[in-house]
CSV table of C-alpha atoms in Angstrom, one decimal:
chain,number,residue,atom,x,y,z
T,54,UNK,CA,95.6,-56.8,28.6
T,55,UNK,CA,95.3,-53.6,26.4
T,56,UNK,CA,92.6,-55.0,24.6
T,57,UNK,CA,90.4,-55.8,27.3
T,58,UNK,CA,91.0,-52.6,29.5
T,59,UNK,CA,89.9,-50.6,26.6
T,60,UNK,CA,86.7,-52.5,26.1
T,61,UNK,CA,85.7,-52.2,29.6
T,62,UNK,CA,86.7,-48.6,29.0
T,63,UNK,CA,84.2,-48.7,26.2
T,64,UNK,CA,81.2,-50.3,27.6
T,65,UNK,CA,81.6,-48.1,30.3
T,66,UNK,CA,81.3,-45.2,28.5
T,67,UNK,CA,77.9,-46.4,26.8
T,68,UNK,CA,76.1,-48.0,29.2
T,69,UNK,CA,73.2,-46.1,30.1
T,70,UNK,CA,74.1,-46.2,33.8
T,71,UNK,CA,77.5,-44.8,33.6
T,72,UNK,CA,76.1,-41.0,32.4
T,73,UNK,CA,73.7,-40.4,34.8
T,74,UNK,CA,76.6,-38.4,37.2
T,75,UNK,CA,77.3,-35.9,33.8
T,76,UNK,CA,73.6,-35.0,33.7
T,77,UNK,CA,72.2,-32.1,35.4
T,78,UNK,CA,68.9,-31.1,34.9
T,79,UNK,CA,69.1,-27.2,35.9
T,80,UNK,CA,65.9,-26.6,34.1
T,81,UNK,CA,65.2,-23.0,32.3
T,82,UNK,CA,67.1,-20.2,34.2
T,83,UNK,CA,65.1,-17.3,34.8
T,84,UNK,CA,65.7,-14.5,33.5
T,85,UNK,CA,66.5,-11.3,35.4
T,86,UNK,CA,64.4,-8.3,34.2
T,87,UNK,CA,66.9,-5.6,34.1
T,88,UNK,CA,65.9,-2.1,33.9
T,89,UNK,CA,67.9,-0.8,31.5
T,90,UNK,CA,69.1,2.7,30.9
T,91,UNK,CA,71.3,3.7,27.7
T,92,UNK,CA,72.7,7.5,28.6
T,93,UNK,CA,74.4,7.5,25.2
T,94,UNK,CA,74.7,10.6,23.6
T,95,UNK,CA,76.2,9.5,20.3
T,96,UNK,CA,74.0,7.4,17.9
T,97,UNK,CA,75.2,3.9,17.3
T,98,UNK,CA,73.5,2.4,15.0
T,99,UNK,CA,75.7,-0.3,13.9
T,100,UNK,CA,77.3,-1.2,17.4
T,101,UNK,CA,75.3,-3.7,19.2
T,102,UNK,CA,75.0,-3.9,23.2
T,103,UNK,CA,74.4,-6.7,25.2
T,104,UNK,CA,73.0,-6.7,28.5
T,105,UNK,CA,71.4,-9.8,30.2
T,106,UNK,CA,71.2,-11.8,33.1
T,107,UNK,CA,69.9,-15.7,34.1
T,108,UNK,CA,69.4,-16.8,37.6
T,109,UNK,CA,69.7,-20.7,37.9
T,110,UNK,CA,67.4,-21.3,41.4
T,111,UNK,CA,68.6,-25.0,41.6
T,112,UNK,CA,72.3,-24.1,41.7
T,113,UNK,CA,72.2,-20.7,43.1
T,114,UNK,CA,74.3,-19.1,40.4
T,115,UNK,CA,73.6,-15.9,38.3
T,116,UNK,CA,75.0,-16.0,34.3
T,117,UNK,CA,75.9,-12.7,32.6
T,118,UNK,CA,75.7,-11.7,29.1
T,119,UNK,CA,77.3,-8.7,27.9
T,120,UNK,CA,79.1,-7.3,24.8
T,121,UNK,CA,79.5,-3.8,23.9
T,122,UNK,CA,79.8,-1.8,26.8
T,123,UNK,CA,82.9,-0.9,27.4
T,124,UNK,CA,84.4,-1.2,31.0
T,125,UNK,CA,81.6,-2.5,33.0
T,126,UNK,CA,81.1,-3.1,36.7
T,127,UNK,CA,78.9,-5.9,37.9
T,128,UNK,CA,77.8,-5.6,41.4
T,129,UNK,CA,75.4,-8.4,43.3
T,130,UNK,CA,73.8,-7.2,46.8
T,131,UNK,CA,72.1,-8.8,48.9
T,132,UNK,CA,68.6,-8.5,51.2
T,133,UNK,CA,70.8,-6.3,53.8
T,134,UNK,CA,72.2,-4.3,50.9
T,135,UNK,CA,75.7,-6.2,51.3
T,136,UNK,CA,78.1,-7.0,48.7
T,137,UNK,CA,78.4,-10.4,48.0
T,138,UNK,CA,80.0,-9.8,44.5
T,139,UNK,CA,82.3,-7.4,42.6
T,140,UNK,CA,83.2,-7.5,39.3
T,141,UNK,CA,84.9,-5.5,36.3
T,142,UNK,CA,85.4,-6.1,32.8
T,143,UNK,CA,85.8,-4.7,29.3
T,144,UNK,CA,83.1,-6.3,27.4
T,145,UNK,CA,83.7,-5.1,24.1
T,146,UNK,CA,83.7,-8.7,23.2
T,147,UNK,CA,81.0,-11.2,23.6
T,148,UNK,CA,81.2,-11.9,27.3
T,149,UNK,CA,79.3,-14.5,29.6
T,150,UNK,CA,80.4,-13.9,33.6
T,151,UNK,CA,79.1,-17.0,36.5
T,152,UNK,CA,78.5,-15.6,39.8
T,153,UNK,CA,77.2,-17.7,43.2
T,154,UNK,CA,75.0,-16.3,45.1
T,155,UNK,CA,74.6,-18.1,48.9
T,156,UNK,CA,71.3,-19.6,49.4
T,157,UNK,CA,70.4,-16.6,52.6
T,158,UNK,CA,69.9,-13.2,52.3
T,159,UNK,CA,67.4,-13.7,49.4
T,160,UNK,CA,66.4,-11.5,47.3
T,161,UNK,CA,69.2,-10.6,45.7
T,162,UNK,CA,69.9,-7.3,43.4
T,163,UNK,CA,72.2,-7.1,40.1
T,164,UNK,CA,73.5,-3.4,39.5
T,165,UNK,CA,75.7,-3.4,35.8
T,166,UNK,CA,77.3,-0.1,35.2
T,167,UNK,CA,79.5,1.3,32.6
T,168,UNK,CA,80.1,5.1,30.8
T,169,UNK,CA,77.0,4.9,29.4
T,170,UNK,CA,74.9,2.1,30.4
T,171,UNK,CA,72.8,1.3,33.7
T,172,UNK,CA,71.3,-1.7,34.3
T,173,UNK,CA,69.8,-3.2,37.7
T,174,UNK,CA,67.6,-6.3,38.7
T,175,UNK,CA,66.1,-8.0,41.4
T,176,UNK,CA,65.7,-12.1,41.7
């Protein structure tokens, strides 16, 4: 009984019909230009920042990159200038943040902030 639940288990798994529902095709994100501004006073020239963001229009989601900033607030508004999300993080290490964005209210504006860093987008 073993024997044969396990096989079925494993032709399952590789017949090409049963992967179909684990395969999304999201496509290339775009990414969000940001215009950046780095208000620094100190030299760092071994640090690295990271600062970048990816809009994925077929799943209405935004991806976020960031490393090196310190404490950083992420802030997504809306058309109407609303809110629609809030976020804060120390991104000293290599961070990657996922944030939905509804489908109304488009475009949409990305505002990153930290001590020294400003950063802000439109998609």
């Amino acid at each position: 009984m073993k024997v044969k639940l396990f096989i079925i288990l494993i032709v399952l798994m590789f017949h090409p019909m049963s992967n179909f529902a684990f395969v999304m095709e999201d496509g290339d994100p775009e990414e969000i230009i940001l215009d950046k501004e780095d208000k620094s006073t100190t030299s760092r020239p071994r640090e690295l920042i990271i600062c970048a963001a990816y809009y994925h229009v077929s799943d209405k989601y935004v991806e976020v990159h960031l490393a090196g900033m310190g404490n950083v607030d992420i802030c997504i508004l809306n058309s109407d200038g609303e809110r629609i999300e809030k976020s804060s993080l120390n991104s000293e290490m290599y961070s990657v943040l996922f944030f939905n964005t509804p489908s109304k209210n488009a475009p949409y504006t990305i505002i990153i902030t930290s001590d020294n860093f400003y950063a802000i987008g439109y998609f």
